[in-house]
JSON list of C-alpha atoms and ligand atoms in Angstrom, two decimals:
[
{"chain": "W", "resi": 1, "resn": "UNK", "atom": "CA", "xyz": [-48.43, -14.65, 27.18]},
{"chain": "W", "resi": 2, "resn": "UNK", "atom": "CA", "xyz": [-47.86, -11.47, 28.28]},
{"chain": "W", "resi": 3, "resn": "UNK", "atom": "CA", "xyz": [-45.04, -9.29, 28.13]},
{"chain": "W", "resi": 4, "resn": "UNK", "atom": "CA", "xyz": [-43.83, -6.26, 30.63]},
{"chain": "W", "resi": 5, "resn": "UNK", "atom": "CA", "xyz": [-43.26, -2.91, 28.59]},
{"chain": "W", "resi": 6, "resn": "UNK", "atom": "CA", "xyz": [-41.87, 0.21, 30.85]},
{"chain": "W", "resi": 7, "resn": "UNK", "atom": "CA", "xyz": [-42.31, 3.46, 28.69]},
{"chain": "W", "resi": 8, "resn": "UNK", "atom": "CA", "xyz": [-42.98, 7.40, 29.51]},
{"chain": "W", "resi": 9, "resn": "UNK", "atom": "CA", "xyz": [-46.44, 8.49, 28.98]},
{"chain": "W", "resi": 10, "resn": "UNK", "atom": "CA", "xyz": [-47.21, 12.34, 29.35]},
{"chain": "W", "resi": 11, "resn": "UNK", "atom": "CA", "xyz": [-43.74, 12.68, 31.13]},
{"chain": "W", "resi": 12, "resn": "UNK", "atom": "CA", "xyz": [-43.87, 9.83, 33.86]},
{"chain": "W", "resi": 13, "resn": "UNK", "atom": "CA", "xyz": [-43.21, 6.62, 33.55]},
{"chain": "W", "resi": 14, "resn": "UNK", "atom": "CA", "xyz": [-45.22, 3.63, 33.66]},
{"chain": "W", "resi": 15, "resn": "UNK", "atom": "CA", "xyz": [-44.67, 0.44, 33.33]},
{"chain": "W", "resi": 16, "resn": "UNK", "atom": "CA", "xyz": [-47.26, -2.46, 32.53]},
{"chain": "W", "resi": 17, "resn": "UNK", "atom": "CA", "xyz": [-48.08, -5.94, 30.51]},
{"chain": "W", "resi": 18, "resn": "UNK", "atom": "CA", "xyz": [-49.02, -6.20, 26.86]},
{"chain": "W", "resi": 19, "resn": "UNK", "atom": "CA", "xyz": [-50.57, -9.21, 25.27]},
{"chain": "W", "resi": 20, "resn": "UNK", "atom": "CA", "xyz": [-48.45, -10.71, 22.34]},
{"chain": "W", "resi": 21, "resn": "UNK", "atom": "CA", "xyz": [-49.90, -8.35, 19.73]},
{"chain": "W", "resi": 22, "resn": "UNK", "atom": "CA", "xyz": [-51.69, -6.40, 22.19]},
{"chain": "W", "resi": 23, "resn": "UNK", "atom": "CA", "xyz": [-52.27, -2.91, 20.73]},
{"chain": "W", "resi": 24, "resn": "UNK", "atom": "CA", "xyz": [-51.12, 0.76, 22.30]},
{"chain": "W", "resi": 25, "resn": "UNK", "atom": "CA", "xyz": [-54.34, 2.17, 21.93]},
{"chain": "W", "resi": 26, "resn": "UNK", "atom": "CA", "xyz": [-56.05, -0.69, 24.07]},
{"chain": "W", "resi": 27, "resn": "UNK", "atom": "CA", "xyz": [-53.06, -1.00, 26.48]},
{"chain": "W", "resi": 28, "resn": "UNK", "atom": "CA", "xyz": [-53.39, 2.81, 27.13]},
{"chain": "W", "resi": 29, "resn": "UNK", "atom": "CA", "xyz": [-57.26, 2.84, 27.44]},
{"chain": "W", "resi": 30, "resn": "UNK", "atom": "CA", "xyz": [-57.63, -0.30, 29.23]},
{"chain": "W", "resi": 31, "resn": "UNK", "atom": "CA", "xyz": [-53.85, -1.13, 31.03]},
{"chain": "W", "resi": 32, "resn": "UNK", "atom": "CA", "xyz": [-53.40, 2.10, 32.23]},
{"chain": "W", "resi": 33, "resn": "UNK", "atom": "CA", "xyz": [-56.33, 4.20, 32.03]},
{"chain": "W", "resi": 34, "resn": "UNK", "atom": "CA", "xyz": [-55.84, 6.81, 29.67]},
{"chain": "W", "resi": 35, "resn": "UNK", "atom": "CA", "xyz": [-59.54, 6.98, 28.11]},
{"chain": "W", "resi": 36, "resn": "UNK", "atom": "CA", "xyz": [-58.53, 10.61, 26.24]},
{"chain": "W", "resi": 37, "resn": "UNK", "atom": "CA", "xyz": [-57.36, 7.98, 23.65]},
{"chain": "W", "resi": 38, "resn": "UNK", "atom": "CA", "xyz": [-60.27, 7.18, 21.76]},
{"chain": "W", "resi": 39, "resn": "UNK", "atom": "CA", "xyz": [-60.81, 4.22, 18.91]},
{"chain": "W", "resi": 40, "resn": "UNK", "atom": "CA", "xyz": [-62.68, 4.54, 16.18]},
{"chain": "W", "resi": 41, "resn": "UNK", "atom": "CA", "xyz": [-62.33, 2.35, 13.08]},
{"chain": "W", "resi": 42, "resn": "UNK", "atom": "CA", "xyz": [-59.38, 0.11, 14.92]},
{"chain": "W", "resi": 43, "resn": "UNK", "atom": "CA", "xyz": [-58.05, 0.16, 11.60]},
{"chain": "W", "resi": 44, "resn": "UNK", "atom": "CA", "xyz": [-55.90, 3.01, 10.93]},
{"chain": "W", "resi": 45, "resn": "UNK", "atom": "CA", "xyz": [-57.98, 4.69, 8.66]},
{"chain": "W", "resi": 46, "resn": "UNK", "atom": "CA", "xyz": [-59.63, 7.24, 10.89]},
{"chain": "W", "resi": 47, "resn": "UNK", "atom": "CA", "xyz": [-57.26, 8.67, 12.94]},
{"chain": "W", "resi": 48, "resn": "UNK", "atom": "CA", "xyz": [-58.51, 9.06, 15.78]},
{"chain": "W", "resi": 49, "resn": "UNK", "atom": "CA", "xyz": [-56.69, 7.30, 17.73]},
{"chain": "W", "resi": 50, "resn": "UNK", "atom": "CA", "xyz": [-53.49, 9.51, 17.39]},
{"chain": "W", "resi": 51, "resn": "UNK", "atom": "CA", "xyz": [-50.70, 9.53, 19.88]},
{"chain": "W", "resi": 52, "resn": "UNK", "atom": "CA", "xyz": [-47.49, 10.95, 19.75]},
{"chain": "W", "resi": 53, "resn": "UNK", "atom": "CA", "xyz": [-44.77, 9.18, 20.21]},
{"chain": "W", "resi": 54, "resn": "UNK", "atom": "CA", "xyz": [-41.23, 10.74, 20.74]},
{"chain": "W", "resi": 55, "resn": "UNK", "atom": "CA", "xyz": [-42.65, 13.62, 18.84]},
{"chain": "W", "resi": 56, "resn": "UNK", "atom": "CA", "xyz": [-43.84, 11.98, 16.31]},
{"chain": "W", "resi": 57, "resn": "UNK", "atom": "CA", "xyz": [-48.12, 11.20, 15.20]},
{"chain": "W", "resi": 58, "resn": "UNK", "atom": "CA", "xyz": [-48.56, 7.71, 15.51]},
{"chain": "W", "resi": 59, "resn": "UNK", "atom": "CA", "xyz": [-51.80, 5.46, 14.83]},
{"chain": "W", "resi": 60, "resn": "UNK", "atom": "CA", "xyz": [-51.73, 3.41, 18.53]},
{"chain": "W", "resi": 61, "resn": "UNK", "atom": "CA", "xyz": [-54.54, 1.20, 17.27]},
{"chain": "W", "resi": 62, "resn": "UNK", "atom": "CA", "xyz": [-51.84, -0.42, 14.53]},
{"chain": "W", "resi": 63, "resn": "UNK", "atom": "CA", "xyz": [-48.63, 0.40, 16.45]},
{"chain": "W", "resi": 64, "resn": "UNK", "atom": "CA", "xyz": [-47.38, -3.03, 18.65]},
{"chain": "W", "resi": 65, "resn": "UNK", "atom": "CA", "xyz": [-47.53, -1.80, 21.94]},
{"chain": "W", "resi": 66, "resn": "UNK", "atom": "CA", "xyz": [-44.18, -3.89, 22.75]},
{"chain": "W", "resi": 67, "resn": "UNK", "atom": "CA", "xyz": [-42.70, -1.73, 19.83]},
{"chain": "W", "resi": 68, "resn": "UNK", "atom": "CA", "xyz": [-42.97, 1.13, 22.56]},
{"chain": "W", "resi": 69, "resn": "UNK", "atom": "CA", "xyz": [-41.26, 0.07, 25.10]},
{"chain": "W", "resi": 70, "resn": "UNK", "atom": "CA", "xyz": [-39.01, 3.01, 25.99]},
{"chain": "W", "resi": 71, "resn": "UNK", "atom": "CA", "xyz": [-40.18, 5.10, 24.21]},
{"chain": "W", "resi": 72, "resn": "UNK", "atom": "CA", "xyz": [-41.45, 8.84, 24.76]},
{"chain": "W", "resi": 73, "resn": "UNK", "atom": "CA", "xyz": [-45.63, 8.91, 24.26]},
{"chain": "W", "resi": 74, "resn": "UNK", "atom": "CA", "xyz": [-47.83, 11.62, 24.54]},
{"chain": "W", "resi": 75, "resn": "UNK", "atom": "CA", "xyz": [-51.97, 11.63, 24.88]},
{"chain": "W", "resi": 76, "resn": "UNK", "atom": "CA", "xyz": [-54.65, 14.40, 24.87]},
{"chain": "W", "resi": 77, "resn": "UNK", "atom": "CA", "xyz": [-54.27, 13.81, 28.39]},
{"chain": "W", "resi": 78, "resn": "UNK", "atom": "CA", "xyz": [-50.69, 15.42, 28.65]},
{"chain": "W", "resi": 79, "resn": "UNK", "atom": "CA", "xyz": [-52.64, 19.19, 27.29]},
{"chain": "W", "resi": 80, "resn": "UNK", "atom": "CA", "xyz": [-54.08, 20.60, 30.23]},
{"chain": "W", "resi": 81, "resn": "UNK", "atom": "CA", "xyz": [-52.89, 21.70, 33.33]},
{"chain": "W", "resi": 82, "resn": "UNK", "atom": "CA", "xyz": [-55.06, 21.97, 35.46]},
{"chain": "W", "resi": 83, "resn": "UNK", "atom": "CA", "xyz": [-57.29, 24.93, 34.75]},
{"chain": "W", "resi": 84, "resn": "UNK", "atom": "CA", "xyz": [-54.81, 25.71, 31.87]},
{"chain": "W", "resi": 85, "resn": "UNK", "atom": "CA", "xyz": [-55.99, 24.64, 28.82]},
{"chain": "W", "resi": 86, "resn": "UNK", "atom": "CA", "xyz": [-53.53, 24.08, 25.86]},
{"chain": "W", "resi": 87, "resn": "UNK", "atom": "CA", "xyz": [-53.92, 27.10, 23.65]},
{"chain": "W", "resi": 88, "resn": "UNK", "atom": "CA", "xyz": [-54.80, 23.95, 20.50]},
{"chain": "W", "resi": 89, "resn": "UNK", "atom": "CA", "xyz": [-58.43, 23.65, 23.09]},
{"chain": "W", "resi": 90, "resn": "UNK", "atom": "CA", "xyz": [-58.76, 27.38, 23.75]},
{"chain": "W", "resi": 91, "resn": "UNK", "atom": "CA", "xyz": [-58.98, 27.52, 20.27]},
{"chain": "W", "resi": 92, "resn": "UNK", "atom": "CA", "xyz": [-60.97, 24.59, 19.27]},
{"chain": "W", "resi": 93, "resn": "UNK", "atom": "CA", "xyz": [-63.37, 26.09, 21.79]},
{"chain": "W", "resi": 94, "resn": "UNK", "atom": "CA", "xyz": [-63.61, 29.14, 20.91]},
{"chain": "W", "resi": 95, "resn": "UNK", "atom": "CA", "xyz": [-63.80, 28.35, 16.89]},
{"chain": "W", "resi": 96, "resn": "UNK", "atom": "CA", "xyz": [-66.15, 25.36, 17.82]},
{"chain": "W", "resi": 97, "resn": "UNK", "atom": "CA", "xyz": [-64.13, 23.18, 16.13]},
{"chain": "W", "resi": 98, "resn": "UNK", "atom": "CA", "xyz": [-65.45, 20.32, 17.98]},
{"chain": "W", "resi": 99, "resn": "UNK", "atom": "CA", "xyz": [-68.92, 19.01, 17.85]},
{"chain": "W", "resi": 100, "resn": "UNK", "atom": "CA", "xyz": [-69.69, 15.12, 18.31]},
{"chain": "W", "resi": 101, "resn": "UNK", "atom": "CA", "xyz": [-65.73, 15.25, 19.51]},
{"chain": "W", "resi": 102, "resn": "UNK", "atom": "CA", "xyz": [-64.78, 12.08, 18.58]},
{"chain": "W", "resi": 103, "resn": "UNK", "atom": "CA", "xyz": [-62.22, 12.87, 16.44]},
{"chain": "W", "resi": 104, "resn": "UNK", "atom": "CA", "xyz": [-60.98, 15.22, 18.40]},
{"chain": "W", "resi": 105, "resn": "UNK", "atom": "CA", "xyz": [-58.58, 13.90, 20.72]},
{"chain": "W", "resi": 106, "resn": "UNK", "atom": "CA", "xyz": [-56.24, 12.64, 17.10]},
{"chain": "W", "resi": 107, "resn": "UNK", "atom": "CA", "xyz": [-57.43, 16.30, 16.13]},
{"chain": "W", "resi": 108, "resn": "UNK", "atom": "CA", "xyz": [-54.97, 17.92, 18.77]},
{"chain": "W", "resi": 109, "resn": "UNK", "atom": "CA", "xyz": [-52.34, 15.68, 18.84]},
{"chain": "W", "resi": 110, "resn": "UNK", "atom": "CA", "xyz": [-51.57, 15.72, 15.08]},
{"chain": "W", "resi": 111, "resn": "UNK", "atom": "CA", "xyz": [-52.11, 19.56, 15.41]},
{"chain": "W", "resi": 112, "resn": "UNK", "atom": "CA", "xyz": [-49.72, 19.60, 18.61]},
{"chain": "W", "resi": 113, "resn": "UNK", "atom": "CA", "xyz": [-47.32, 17.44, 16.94]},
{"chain": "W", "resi": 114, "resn": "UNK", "atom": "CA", "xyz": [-47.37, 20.06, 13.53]},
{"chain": "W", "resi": 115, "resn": "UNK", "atom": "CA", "xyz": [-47.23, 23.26, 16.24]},
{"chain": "W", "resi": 116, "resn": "UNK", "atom": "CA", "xyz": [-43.99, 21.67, 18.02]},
{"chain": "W", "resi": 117, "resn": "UNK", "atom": "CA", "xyz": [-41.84, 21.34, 14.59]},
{"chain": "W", "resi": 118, "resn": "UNK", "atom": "CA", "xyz": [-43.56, 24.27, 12.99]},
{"chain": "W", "resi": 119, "resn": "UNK", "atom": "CA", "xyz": [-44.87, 27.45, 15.38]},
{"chain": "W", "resi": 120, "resn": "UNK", "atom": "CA", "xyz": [-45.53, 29.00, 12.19]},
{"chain": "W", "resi": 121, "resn": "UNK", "atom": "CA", "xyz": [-47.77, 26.84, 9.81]},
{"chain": "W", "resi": 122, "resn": "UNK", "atom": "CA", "xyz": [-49.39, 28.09, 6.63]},
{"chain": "W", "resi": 123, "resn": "UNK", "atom": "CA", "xyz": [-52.71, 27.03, 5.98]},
{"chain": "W", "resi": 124, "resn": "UNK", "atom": "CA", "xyz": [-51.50, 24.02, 3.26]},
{"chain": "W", "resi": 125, "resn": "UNK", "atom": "CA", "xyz": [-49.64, 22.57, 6.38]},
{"chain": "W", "resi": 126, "resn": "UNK", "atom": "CA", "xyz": [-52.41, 23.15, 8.77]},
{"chain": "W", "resi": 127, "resn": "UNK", "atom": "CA", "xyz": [-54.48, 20.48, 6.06]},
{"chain": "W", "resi": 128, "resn": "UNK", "atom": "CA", "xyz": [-51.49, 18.55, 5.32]},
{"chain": "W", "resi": 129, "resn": "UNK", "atom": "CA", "xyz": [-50.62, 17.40, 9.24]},
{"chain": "W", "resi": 130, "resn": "UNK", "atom": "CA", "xyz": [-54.67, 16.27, 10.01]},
{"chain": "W", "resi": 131, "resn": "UNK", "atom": "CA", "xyz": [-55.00, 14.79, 6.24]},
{"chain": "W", "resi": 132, "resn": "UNK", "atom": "CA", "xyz": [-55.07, 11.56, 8.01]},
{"chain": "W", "resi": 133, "resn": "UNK", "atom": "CA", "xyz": [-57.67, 12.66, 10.26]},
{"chain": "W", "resi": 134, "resn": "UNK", "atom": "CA", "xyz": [-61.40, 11.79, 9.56]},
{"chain": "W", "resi": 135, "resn": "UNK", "atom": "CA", "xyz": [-64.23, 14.41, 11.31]},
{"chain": "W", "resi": 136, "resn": "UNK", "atom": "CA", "xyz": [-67.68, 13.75, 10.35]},
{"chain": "W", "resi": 137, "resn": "UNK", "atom": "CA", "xyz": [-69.02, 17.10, 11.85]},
{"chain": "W", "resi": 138, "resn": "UNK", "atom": "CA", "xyz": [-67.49, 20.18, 11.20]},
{"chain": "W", "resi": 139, "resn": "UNK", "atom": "CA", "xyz": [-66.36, 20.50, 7.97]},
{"chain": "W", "resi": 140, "resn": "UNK", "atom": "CA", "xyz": [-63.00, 20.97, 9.03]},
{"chain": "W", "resi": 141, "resn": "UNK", "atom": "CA", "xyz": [-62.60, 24.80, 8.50]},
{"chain": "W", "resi": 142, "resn": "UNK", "atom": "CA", "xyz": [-63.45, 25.38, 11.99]},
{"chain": "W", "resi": 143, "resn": "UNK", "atom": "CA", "xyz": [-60.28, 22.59, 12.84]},
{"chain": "W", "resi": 144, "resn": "UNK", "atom": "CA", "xyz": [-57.83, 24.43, 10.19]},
{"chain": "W", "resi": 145, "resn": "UNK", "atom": "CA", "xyz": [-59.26, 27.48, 11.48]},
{"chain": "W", "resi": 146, "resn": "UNK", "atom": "CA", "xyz": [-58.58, 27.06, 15.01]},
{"chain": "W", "resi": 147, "resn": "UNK", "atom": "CA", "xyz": [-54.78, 25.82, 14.49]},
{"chain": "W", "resi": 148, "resn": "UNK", "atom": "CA", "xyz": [-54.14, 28.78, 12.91]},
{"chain": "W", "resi": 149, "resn": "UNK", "atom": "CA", "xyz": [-54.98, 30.74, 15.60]},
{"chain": "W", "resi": 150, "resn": "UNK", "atom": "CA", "xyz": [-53.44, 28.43, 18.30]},
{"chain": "W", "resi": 151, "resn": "UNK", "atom": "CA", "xyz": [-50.21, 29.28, 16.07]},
{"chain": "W", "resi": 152, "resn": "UNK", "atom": "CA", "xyz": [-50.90, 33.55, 16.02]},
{"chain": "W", "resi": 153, "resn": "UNK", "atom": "CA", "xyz": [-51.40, 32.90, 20.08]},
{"chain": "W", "resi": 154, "resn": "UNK", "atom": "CA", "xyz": [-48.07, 31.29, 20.87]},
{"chain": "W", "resi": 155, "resn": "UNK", "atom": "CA", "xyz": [-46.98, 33.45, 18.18]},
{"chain": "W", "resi": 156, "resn": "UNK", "atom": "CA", "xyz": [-47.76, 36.58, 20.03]},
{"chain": "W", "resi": 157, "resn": "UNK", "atom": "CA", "xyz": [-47.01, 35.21, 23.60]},
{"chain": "W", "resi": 158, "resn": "UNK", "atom": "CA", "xyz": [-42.88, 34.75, 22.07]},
{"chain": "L", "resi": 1, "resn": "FES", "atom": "S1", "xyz": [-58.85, 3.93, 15.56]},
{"chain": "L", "resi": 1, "resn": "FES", "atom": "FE1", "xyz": [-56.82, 4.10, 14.85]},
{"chain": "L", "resi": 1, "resn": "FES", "atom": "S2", "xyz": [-56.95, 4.97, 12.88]},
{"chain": "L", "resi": 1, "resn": "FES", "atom": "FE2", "xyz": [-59.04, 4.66, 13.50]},
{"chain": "L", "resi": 2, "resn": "FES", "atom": "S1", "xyz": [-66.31, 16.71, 15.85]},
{"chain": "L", "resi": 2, "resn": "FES", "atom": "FE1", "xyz": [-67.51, 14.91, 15.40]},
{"chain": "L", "resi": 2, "resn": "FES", "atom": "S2", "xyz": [-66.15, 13.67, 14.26]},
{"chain": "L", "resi": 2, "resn": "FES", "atom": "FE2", "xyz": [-65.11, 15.55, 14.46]}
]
């Protein structure tokens, strides 16, 4: 049986049907179409299927997506405008802090989510907010690295 749940996803609403049990990370990827959502170990163990939701990093492959319903959610999607790339990509980019870039979609979002409650992070909270976040390419310096210096940019453009 299926089951309507209305919610706001990167500032619009939208409004679709869950299975019983249904997921958020497969209602958003296959429901409504948001593929910047990406599964990997459908688990929640790898992280990178990170979402925010009314602020707050959330694991959509084990959060109910009926437990959403109106409810504020935010996807890698919701980061660029247009040609205007969040300043967490500029830097990813420019710090090649993304290789394979499957983990990189949870990557920003825990990183945005950190940035929003925190312009200022030290380096310990950098690691702290993306300790749940598994990346099998880089290392991670180049991530920690490049959230710093998202952080000095929106630092210097207050
Ligand atoms: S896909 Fe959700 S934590 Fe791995
Ligand atoms: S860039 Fe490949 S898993 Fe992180």
């Amino acid at each position: 049986m299926k089951t309507p749940v209305q919610f706001r996803l990167n500032g619009e609403d939208v409004a679709t049907f869950a299975e019983a049990g249904a997921n958020l990370l497969d209602v958003l990827r296959e429901a409504i179409g948001d593929l910047s959502v990406k599964g990997g170990c459908w688990q929640g163990t790898c992280g990178t299927c990170t979402v925010l939701v009314d602020g707050v990093p959330r694991l959509s492959c084990v959060t109910l997506a009926e437990s959403i319903a109106g409810r504020s959610v935010e996807t890698a999607a919701s980061l660029r405008h247009g040609a205007d790339l969040h300043p967490l990509q500029s830097a990813f980019m420019e710090r090649f802090a993304a290789q394979c870039g499957y983990c990189t979609p949870g990557m920003l979002m825990a990183a945005k989510a950190l940035l929003d409650r925190n312009p200022s992070p030290s380096r310990e909270d950098v690691v702290d907010a993306i300790g749940g976040n598994i990346c099998r390419c880089t290392g991670y310096e180049p991530i920690i690295q490049a959230v710093l210096d998202a952080a000095r940019g929106g630092a210097r453009r207050a």
